[in-house]
Tab-separated table of C-alpha atoms in Angstrom:
chain	number	residue	atom	x	y	z
A	130	MET	CA	123.536	69.156	87.436
A	131	ARG	CA	123.234	65.870	89.284
A	132	PRO	CA	121.611	65.259	92.669
A	133	THR	CA	123.923	66.097	95.512
A	134	ASP	CA	124.165	65.560	99.241
A	135	ALA	CA	125.230	69.171	99.803
A	136	PRO	CA	123.025	72.284	100.181
A	137	LEU	CA	121.866	73.845	96.915
A	138	ARG	CA	121.474	77.591	96.475
A	139	LEU	CA	118.063	78.725	95.251
A	140	ARG	CA	116.763	81.391	92.901
A	141	ASN	CA	113.107	81.975	93.680
A	142	THR	CA	110.066	83.396	91.929
A	143	VAL	CA	108.587	86.748	92.958
A	144	GLN	CA	104.849	87.154	92.331
A	145	THR	CA	103.764	90.725	91.585
A	146	TYR	CA	100.086	90.568	92.546
A	147	ASP	CA	98.441	93.972	92.837
A	148	TRP	CA	97.853	93.727	96.589
A	149	GLY	CA	101.576	93.357	97.307
A	150	ALA	CA	103.755	95.733	99.276
A	151	TYR	CA	106.294	97.796	97.364
A	152	ASP	CA	109.352	97.466	99.581
A	153	ALA	CA	109.517	94.460	101.939
A	154	ILE	CA	110.502	91.733	99.453
A	155	PRO	CA	112.847	93.862	97.311
A	156	ARG	CA	114.733	94.961	100.425
A	157	LEU	CA	114.955	91.378	101.667
A	158	LEU	CA	116.544	90.490	98.315
A	159	GLY	CA	118.921	93.455	98.290
A	160	ALA	CA	117.081	95.397	95.575
A	161	GLU	CA	115.697	98.923	95.543
A	162	PRO	CA	111.883	99.201	95.378
A	163	ASP	CA	110.820	100.258	91.882
A	164	GLY	CA	107.120	100.960	92.402
A	165	THR	CA	106.058	97.427	91.449
A	166	PRO	CA	104.019	95.518	94.047
A	167	HIS	CA	105.976	92.489	95.248
A	168	ALA	CA	103.430	90.244	96.934
A	169	GLU	CA	105.011	86.818	97.416
A	170	LEU	CA	108.419	85.181	97.202
A	171	TRP	CA	107.970	81.459	96.421
A	172	LEU	CA	110.549	78.943	97.631
A	173	GLY	CA	109.806	75.382	96.601
A	174	ALA	CA	109.011	73.054	93.743
A	175	HIS	CA	105.455	73.871	92.710
A	176	PRO	CA	105.376	73.241	88.933
A	177	SER	CA	103.924	76.675	88.164
A	178	ALA	CA	106.902	78.543	89.668
A	179	PRO	CA	109.652	76.205	90.905
A	180	SER	CA	112.847	77.503	92.456
A	181	ARG	CA	116.066	76.899	90.529
A	182	ALA	CA	118.887	75.100	92.298
A	183	TYR	CA	122.652	75.630	92.017
A	184	PRO	CA	125.619	73.995	93.749
A	185	ALA	CA	127.477	76.412	96.003
A	186	GLY	CA	130.328	77.922	94.018
A	187	ASP	CA	128.670	77.388	90.628
A	188	PRO	CA	129.252	80.486	88.414
A	189	ALA	CA	125.475	80.977	88.369
A	190	ASP	CA	125.155	80.534	92.143
A	191	PRO	CA	123.032	83.455	93.387
A	192	ALA	CA	125.810	84.238	95.895
A	193	SER	CA	128.427	84.634	93.142
A	194	GLY	CA	127.280	88.089	92.030
A	195	ASP	CA	126.127	86.800	88.643
A	196	GLY	CA	122.476	87.230	89.513
A	197	ALA	CA	121.920	90.264	91.695
A	198	PRO	CA	118.238	90.196	92.633
A	199	SER	CA	116.064	92.433	90.461
A	200	PRO	CA	112.595	90.905	90.742
A	201	ALA	CA	109.963	91.948	88.255
A	202	GLY	CA	106.728	90.211	87.318
A	203	ALA	CA	106.295	86.496	87.919
A	204	ARG	CA	110.029	85.944	87.732
A	205	ASP	CA	112.762	84.406	89.820
A	206	SER	CA	114.605	86.520	92.374
A	207	ALA	CA	117.428	87.107	89.915
A	208	GLY	CA	115.024	88.499	87.343
A	209	ARG	CA	114.922	85.374	85.159
A	210	PRO	CA	111.613	83.830	84.058
A	211	GLY	CA	110.625	80.920	86.304
A	212	ASP	CA	109.766	78.325	83.630
A	213	PRO	CA	110.624	74.690	84.468
A	214	VAL	CA	113.688	73.032	82.984
A	215	PRO	CA	112.956	69.543	81.593
A	216	SER	CA	114.557	66.862	83.769
A	217	GLY	CA	116.596	65.594	80.799
A	218	ASP	CA	118.036	69.038	80.038
A	219	PRO	CA	119.523	70.478	83.221
A	220	VAL	CA	121.038	73.602	81.635
A	221	ALA	CA	123.935	74.003	84.039
A	222	ASP	CA	124.353	77.727	83.343
A	223	ASP	CA	120.872	78.459	84.630
A	224	GLY	CA	120.448	75.748	87.238
A	225	VAL	CA	117.777	73.111	87.251
A	226	THR	CA	114.294	73.480	88.644
A	227	LEU	CA	113.886	72.011	92.094
A	228	HIS	CA	110.796	70.221	90.771
A	229	ALA	CA	112.868	68.389	88.132
A	230	LEU	CA	115.735	67.670	90.506
A	231	ILE	CA	113.484	66.055	93.097
A	232	ARG	CA	111.729	63.936	90.500
A	233	SER	CA	115.094	62.704	89.213
A	234	ALA	CA	116.235	61.378	92.621
A	235	PRO	CA	113.411	61.446	95.190
A	236	ASP	CA	115.082	59.235	97.790
A	237	ALA	CA	118.248	61.353	97.889
A	238	MET	CA	116.419	64.666	97.818
A	239	LEU	CA	113.430	63.878	100.046
A	240	GLY	CA	114.494	60.821	101.993
A	241	LYS	CA	112.675	57.506	101.872
A	242	ARG	CA	110.268	58.503	104.661
A	243	VAL	CA	108.964	61.546	102.785
A	244	ALA	CA	109.122	59.979	99.315
A	245	ASP	CA	107.094	56.972	100.490
A	246	GLU	CA	104.398	59.206	101.992
A	247	PHE	CA	104.120	61.914	99.320
A	248	GLY	CA	105.711	60.483	96.186
A	249	PRO	CA	108.452	62.246	94.163
A	250	ARG	CA	107.342	65.758	95.091
A	251	LEU	CA	108.173	68.340	97.718
A	252	PRO	CA	105.044	68.355	99.914
A	253	TYR	CA	105.295	71.981	101.041
A	254	LEU	CA	105.731	75.454	99.557
A	255	LEU	CA	107.432	78.223	101.548
A	256	LYS	CA	106.592	81.873	100.916
A	257	VAL	CA	107.373	85.340	102.145
A	258	LEU	CA	104.075	87.237	101.908
A	259	ALA	CA	103.953	91.056	101.940
A	260	ALA	CA	100.467	92.599	101.793
A	261	ARG	CA	99.901	96.316	101.309
A	262	ARG	CA	96.137	95.806	101.132
A	263	ALA	CA	93.614	92.995	101.440
A	264	LEU	CA	93.934	89.696	99.621
A	265	SER	CA	90.759	88.082	98.343
A	266	LEU	CA	88.279	86.510	100.736
A	267	GLN	CA	89.035	82.869	100.020
A	268	VAL	CA	89.087	79.225	100.964
A	269	HIS	CA	91.376	76.375	99.937
A	270	PRO	CA	89.916	72.984	98.989
A	271	LYS	CA	90.159	69.734	100.912
A	272	PRO	CA	91.934	66.772	99.248
A	273	HIS	CA	88.943	65.055	97.648
A	274	THR	CA	87.491	68.329	96.372
A	275	ALA	CA	90.841	69.372	94.869
A	276	ARG	CA	91.213	66.075	93.016
A	277	GLU	CA	87.645	66.103	91.708
A	278	GLY	CA	87.777	69.765	90.667
A	279	PHE	CA	91.167	69.499	88.961
A	280	ASN	CA	90.136	66.398	87.024
A	281	ARG	CA	86.822	67.992	86.046
A	282	GLU	CA	88.483	71.126	84.660
A	283	ASN	CA	91.027	68.990	82.787
A	284	ARG	CA	88.184	67.070	81.149
A	285	LEU	CA	86.638	70.404	80.137
A	286	GLY	CA	89.885	71.286	78.390
A	287	LEU	CA	90.716	74.384	80.448
A	288	PRO	CA	94.409	75.126	79.880
A	289	ALA	CA	96.902	75.431	82.730
A	290	GLY	CA	96.913	78.965	84.095
A	291	SER	CA	93.518	79.834	82.613
A	292	PRO	CA	91.684	82.567	84.578
A	293	LYS	CA	88.577	80.394	84.213
A	294	ARG	CA	90.168	77.674	86.358
A	295	SER	CA	89.289	77.242	90.019
A	296	PHE	CA	91.658	74.270	90.480
A	297	HIS	CA	95.264	74.585	89.321
A	298	ASP	CA	96.443	71.255	90.766
A	299	ASP	CA	95.041	68.232	92.597
A	300	GLN	CA	96.296	69.091	96.089
A	301	HIS	CA	94.671	70.487	99.198
A	302	LYS	CA	96.169	73.611	100.732
A	303	PRO	CA	96.262	73.975	104.502
A	304	GLU	CA	98.636	76.796	105.426
A	305	MET	CA	100.412	78.371	108.387
A	306	LEU	CA	101.649	81.951	108.663
A	307	VAL	CA	104.152	83.412	111.133
A	308	ALA	CA	104.129	87.202	111.356
A	309	LEU	CA	107.344	89.156	110.750
A	310	THR	CA	105.573	92.492	111.258
A	311	GLN	CA	102.198	93.254	112.793
A	312	PHE	CA	99.830	91.260	110.601
A	313	GLU	CA	96.096	91.852	110.174
A	314	GLY	CA	93.460	89.472	108.848
A	315	LEU	CA	90.153	87.643	108.993
A	316	ALA	CA	89.904	83.920	109.715
A	317	GLY	CA	87.051	81.610	110.582
A	318	LEU	CA	83.466	82.521	111.410
A	319	ARG	CA	81.836	84.244	114.350
A	320	GLY	CA	78.915	82.652	116.110
A	321	THR	CA	75.478	83.580	114.764
A	322	ARG	CA	74.575	85.658	117.826
A	323	ALA	CA	77.709	87.795	117.474
A	324	ALA	CA	77.191	88.199	113.728
A	325	LEU	CA	73.592	89.328	114.190
A	326	SER	CA	74.700	91.924	116.763
A	327	LEU	CA	77.162	93.400	114.256
A	328	LEU	CA	74.541	93.495	111.479
A	329	ASP	CA	71.797	94.966	113.644
A	330	GLY	CA	70.665	98.397	112.486
A	331	LEU	CA	72.646	98.462	109.245
A	332	GLY	CA	70.858	99.547	106.084
A	333	GLY	CA	70.534	97.708	102.788
A	334	LYS	CA	68.514	94.858	101.298
A	335	LEU	CA	71.540	92.559	101.158
A	336	VAL	CA	72.065	92.907	104.902
A	337	ASP	CA	68.364	92.194	105.446
A	338	ASP	CA	68.685	88.996	103.392
A	339	VAL	CA	71.771	87.899	105.350
A	340	VAL	CA	70.052	88.588	108.658
A	341	GLY	CA	67.013	86.616	107.470
A	342	ALA	CA	69.186	83.592	106.615
A	343	LEU	CA	70.913	83.682	110.021
A	344	ARG	CA	67.674	84.052	111.965
A	345	ALA	CA	65.986	81.249	110.017
A	346	ASP	CA	68.717	78.762	111.047
A	347	ARG	CA	71.304	79.597	113.693
A	348	SER	CA	73.471	76.572	112.880
A	349	ALA	CA	76.254	76.234	110.316
A	350	THR	CA	73.514	75.678	107.723
A	351	GLY	CA	72.231	79.214	108.290
A	352	MET	CA	75.748	80.661	108.026
A	353	ARG	CA	76.221	78.767	104.782
A	354	ALA	CA	72.956	80.255	103.453
A	355	ALA	CA	74.086	83.744	104.513
A	356	PHE	CA	77.387	83.388	102.648
A	357	ASP	CA	75.596	82.023	99.618
A	358	VAL	CA	73.460	85.183	99.594
A	359	LEU	CA	76.580	87.367	99.791
A	360	ILE	CA	78.544	85.526	97.109
A	361	ARG	CA	75.704	85.409	94.596
A	362	ALA	CA	74.852	89.078	95.159
A	363	ARG	CA	77.793	89.947	92.888
A	364	GLN	CA	75.588	88.974	89.948
A	365	ASP	CA	72.912	91.545	90.895
A	366	THR	CA	73.177	94.803	88.952
A	367	GLY	CA	71.826	96.738	91.933
A	368	CYS	CA	74.322	95.228	94.349
A	369	ARG	CA	76.841	98.078	94.278
A	370	ALA	CA	74.366	100.798	95.270
A	371	ASP	CA	72.908	98.573	97.988
A	372	ILE	CA	76.352	97.892	99.466
A	373	GLU	CA	77.190	101.595	99.398
A	374	ARG	CA	74.067	102.179	101.484
A	375	THR	CA	75.238	99.583	103.983
A	376	VAL	CA	78.752	101.030	104.153
A	377	ASP	CA	77.282	104.514	104.715
A	378	SER	CA	75.344	103.148	107.684
A	379	VAL	CA	78.559	101.630	109.043
A	380	ARG	CA	80.283	105.011	108.715
A	381	GLU	CA	77.387	106.618	110.599
A	382	ARG	CA	77.710	104.043	113.376
A	383	LEU	CA	81.434	104.759	113.623
A	384	ALA	CA	80.814	108.508	113.809
A	385	ALA	CA	78.335	107.922	116.643
A	386	GLY	CA	80.891	105.938	118.671
A	387	SER	CA	80.420	102.374	117.505
A	388	PRO	CA	80.676	99.546	120.051
A	389	PHE	CA	82.168	97.539	117.163
A	390	GLU	CA	84.847	100.000	116.091
A	391	ARG	CA	87.406	97.482	114.836
A	392	ALA	CA	84.913	95.460	112.810
A	393	ASP	CA	83.316	98.599	111.393
A	394	ARG	CA	86.649	100.119	110.376
A	395	THR	CA	87.456	96.875	108.600
A	396	VAL	CA	84.213	97.156	106.597
A	397	VAL	CA	85.028	100.735	105.589
A	398	ASP	CA	88.627	99.915	104.662
A	399	LEU	CA	87.570	96.956	102.522
A	400	ALA	CA	84.818	98.965	100.845
A	401	ASP	CA	87.344	101.677	99.994
A	402	GLN	CA	89.674	99.079	98.461
A	403	HIS	CA	86.912	97.127	96.675
A	404	PRO	CA	83.899	99.419	96.107
A	405	GLY	CA	80.624	97.540	95.748
A	406	ASP	CA	82.106	94.163	96.736
A	407	PRO	CA	79.954	92.074	99.139
A	408	GLY	CA	83.158	90.839	100.795
A	409	ALA	CA	83.187	94.036	102.869
A	410	ILE	CA	79.898	92.992	104.489
A	411	ALA	CA	81.037	89.364	104.760
A	412	SER	CA	83.869	90.535	107.029
A	413	LEU	CA	81.274	91.150	109.761
A	414	LEU	CA	80.592	87.409	109.870
A	415	MET	CA	84.274	86.593	110.396
A	416	ASN	CA	86.798	86.730	113.211
A	417	ARG	CA	89.167	89.696	113.009
A	418	PHE	CA	92.721	88.995	114.182
A	419	THR	CA	96.046	90.744	114.711
A	420	LEU	CA	99.338	88.860	114.941
A	421	GLU	CA	102.392	90.443	116.497
A	422	PRO	CA	105.847	89.424	115.183
A	423	GLY	CA	106.495	85.775	116.056
A	424	GLU	CA	102.808	84.925	116.496
A	425	ALA	CA	101.242	82.433	114.111
A	426	LEU	CA	97.963	81.329	112.537
A	427	PHE	CA	97.030	77.962	111.032
A	428	THR	CA	94.385	77.957	108.299
A	429	PRO	CA	92.987	74.467	107.603
A	430	ALA	CA	91.664	73.551	104.182
A	431	GLY	CA	88.043	74.696	104.033
A	432	GLU	CA	88.538	77.702	106.358
A	433	LEU	CA	87.326	81.081	105.076
A	434	HIS	CA	89.984	83.747	105.504
A	435	ALA	CA	91.436	86.976	104.130
A	436	TYR	CA	94.815	88.504	104.922
A	437	LEU	CA	94.534	92.285	105.192
A	438	SER	CA	98.043	93.696	105.666
A	439	GLY	CA	101.499	92.880	106.946
A	440	VAL	CA	104.553	90.743	106.239
A	441	GLY	CA	104.922	87.107	107.224
A	442	VAL	CA	106.496	83.793	106.311
A	443	GLU	CA	103.952	81.249	105.177
A	444	VAL	CA	104.228	77.514	104.618
A	445	MET	CA	101.541	75.390	103.007
A	446	ALA	CA	100.887	72.149	101.252
A	447	SER	CA	102.360	72.592	97.780
A	448	SER	CA	99.300	73.855	95.941
A	449	ASP	CA	98.039	76.955	94.154
A	450	ASN	CA	94.319	76.242	94.612
A	451	VAL	CA	92.335	79.296	95.692
A	452	LEU	CA	88.530	79.534	95.675
A	453	ARG	CA	87.518	83.184	96.017
A	454	ALA	CA	84.393	84.563	97.685
A	455	GLY	CA	84.996	88.283	97.300
A	456	LEU	CA	87.388	91.253	97.530
A	457	THR	CA	88.663	90.391	94.076
A	458	SER	CA	88.252	91.057	90.373
A	459	LYS	CA	89.198	87.433	89.623
A	460	LEU	CA	86.933	84.437	89.167
A	461	VAL	CA	84.447	83.761	91.980
A	462	ASP	CA	83.230	80.170	91.737
A	463	ALA	CA	80.275	80.322	94.124
A	464	THR	CA	79.302	76.671	93.713
A	465	ALA	CA	82.791	75.314	94.347
A	466	LEU	CA	83.407	77.639	97.275
A	467	VAL	CA	80.173	76.829	99.108
A	468	GLU	CA	80.886	73.138	98.548
A	469	CYS	CA	84.432	73.395	99.947
A	470	ALA	CA	84.051	75.784	102.859
A	471	SER	CA	83.321	74.983	106.479
A	472	PHE	CA	80.628	77.237	107.947
A	473	ALA	CA	80.900	76.114	111.563
A	474	ALA	CA	81.718	78.929	113.989
A	475	ARG	CA	85.152	78.760	115.588
A	476	PRO	CA	87.971	81.130	116.544
A	477	PRO	CA	91.178	81.374	114.517
A	478	VAL	CA	93.323	78.244	114.889
A	479	LEU	CA	96.726	78.685	116.520
A	480	PRO	CA	99.526	76.193	115.796
A	481	GLU	CA	101.576	74.513	118.503
A	482	VAL	CA	104.725	76.504	119.308
A	483	ALA	CA	107.776	75.097	121.090
A	484	THR	CA	110.592	77.410	122.231
A	485	SER	CA	114.179	76.331	122.845
A	486	GLY	CA	117.681	77.772	122.907
A	487	GLY	CA	119.475	80.176	125.181
A	488	ARG	CA	120.856	83.445	123.856
A	489	GLY	CA	119.709	82.415	120.411
A	490	GLN	CA	115.993	81.676	120.602
A	491	VAL	CA	114.461	78.968	118.409
A	492	GLN	CA	110.716	78.657	117.853
A	493	THR	CA	109.183	75.649	116.120
A	494	TYR	CA	105.626	75.865	114.777
A	495	ARG	CA	103.612	72.702	114.189
A	496	ALA	CA	100.170	72.358	112.623
A	497	PRO	CA	97.972	69.220	112.573
A	498	VAL	CA	98.997	68.273	109.013
A	499	PRO	CA	101.802	65.974	107.792
A	500	GLU	CA	103.212	68.153	104.989
A	501	PHE	CA	105.035	70.918	106.852
A	502	ALA	CA	106.432	72.576	109.934
A	503	LEU	CA	108.420	75.791	110.435
A	504	THR	CA	111.400	76.673	112.587
A	505	LEU	CA	112.411	80.315	113.101
A	506	ALA	CA	115.778	80.887	114.732
A	507	ASP	CA	117.549	83.973	116.042
A	508	VAL	CA	121.106	82.737	115.668
A	509	ASP	CA	123.657	83.975	118.206
A	510	PRO	CA	127.416	83.519	117.753
A	511	SER	CA	127.696	82.017	121.246
A	512	GLU	CA	125.753	78.850	120.396
A	513	ASN	CA	124.939	76.600	117.483
A	514	VAL	CA	121.348	76.010	116.360
A	515	GLU	CA	120.374	72.467	115.432
A	516	LEU	CA	117.769	72.312	112.662
A	517	PRO	CA	115.716	69.216	111.708
A	518	ASP	CA	118.116	66.472	110.727
A	519	ASP	CA	116.312	64.658	107.920
A	520	GLY	CA	113.949	65.126	105.021
A	521	PRO	CA	113.901	68.041	102.560
A	522	ARG	CA	114.622	71.400	104.188
A	523	ILE	CA	114.466	74.912	102.749
A	524	VAL	CA	116.382	77.555	104.697
A	525	LEU	CA	115.978	81.308	104.129
A	526	CYS	CA	118.074	83.969	105.845
A	527	LEU	CA	115.800	86.867	106.792
A	528	ASP	CA	118.554	88.992	108.286
A	529	GLY	CA	122.232	88.812	109.185
A	530	GLU	CA	124.717	86.220	107.959
A	531	THR	CA	124.772	82.540	108.891
A	532	THR	CA	126.525	79.334	107.870
A	533	LEU	CA	124.831	75.980	107.304
A	534	THR	CA	126.913	72.928	108.199
A	535	CYS	CA	125.638	69.480	107.233
A	536	GLY	CA	126.329	66.171	108.926
A	537	ASN	CA	128.603	65.159	106.057
A	538	GLY	CA	130.723	68.301	106.495
A	539	ALA	CA	129.300	70.317	103.578
A	540	THR	CA	128.817	74.020	104.342
A	541	THR	CA	127.217	77.033	102.709
A	542	ARG	CA	126.926	80.656	103.755
A	543	LEU	CA	123.588	82.465	103.749
A	544	ALA	CA	123.380	86.248	103.935
A	545	ARG	CA	120.157	88.283	104.080
A	546	GLY	CA	117.743	87.168	101.344
A	547	ALA	CA	119.734	84.043	100.401
A	548	SER	CA	118.165	80.599	100.531
A	549	ALA	CA	119.140	76.974	100.162
A	550	PHE	CA	117.546	73.575	99.681
A	551	VAL	CA	119.114	70.950	101.928
A	552	PRO	CA	118.441	67.388	100.740
A	553	ASP	CA	117.836	64.492	103.086
A	554	ALA	CA	121.154	62.972	101.994
A	555	ALA	CA	123.021	65.904	103.570
A	556	GLY	CA	122.073	64.634	107.043
A	557	ALA	CA	122.045	66.723	110.216
A	558	LEU	CA	121.972	70.499	109.857
A	559	THR	CA	123.578	73.128	112.125
A	560	LEU	CA	123.396	76.928	111.948
A	561	THR	CA	126.133	79.277	113.153
A	562	GLY	CA	126.675	83.002	112.859
A	563	THR	CA	124.370	85.929	113.595
A	564	GLY	CA	120.974	86.344	112.011
A	565	HIS	CA	117.294	85.517	111.720
A	566	VAL	CA	116.579	82.349	109.752
A	567	VAL	CA	113.471	80.356	108.790
A	568	CYS	CA	113.530	76.659	107.949
A	569	ALA	CA	110.635	74.729	106.391
A	570	TRP	CA	110.647	70.959	106.894
A	571	VAL	CA	108.517	67.827	106.922
A	572	PRO	CA	107.670	66.565	110.438
């Protein structure tokens, strides 16, 4: 397949992480839940799981019926493995990876503006995230830390995909999430005074050590020391019993009518999901948030966070770098995390939201980063919706049935669960029909 100035249908990878929900993503894709957790649907060109692109009408076009979605494992949404196709071997019957296609013609696919700023790569990754239970307590690296860490692990000879890796690429990873259902999480750090109030009266040596670090220095330095205590406690053989003592004291406070009911219930829930993990106690140092559908959160690189439950669309710089602090059985790189994270107290960061449209409402979400923005549109048959008119755009239909019309006259239909990559060369982009659609783009 050669680069085109028309929309390209996408087949996308489904990630089956154990924290994923069982039903949200399969139902979006028109499949019956099969008891497998479906955590994330990836739409983009990250080399580890790039989408595959097809011209509309191609026999392998996902809309043709050839590839009814049956996601399983780290596979595309038609059930095919998501391995890249070399740029010199497009394999027309199974599409070409979006990663290879963009590298073959960056100006046509991305536009000169985006290609000049980011090189021959799609700067964002779009996801649908469906969490049944908590993700790991984590932070994403800043640009210089990502480059240094990735190069260091390459020099050490760690293979791509190794569970011993902390850095899977050389990119930072700010991210923005818009809730599709009620969405629960932790993001950013409380002030020291508030954290000490929540810890007051709880049992356990680990809590005593955290309180001592916070009282010794009430600045970000003290919060950093407190987190260092929590992260390194995982190596202590007596940690599990000590944390159980703390969680028991939280349960007792709840039974007595806790003034911190929400925070305490979060500790208990996390301890039930991850027995003996210090991340349950770390949640008391963090801001607890709830997003209602349509509300959004921006997580800068370096911000500690953990998503707890819910379904949302998420856009981020195109990276798979995650440094974990807890609530996980995977690698916890304490040194890298403490180096990368910001320990200054601040509330969760909300992106800028602009609303337009009449009967069909359009909301555009902007974060203070150059890689991405999101537009969510409720499309009404009485009026057209104008989407961003240049750069690389990925459009996903969340519900209903809509038609994309490009400035050059090319059209493609998107029903629920269908997606398309619209290259810069296609020009202006208009939506018609009835449905709920998300569009990722480069501001």
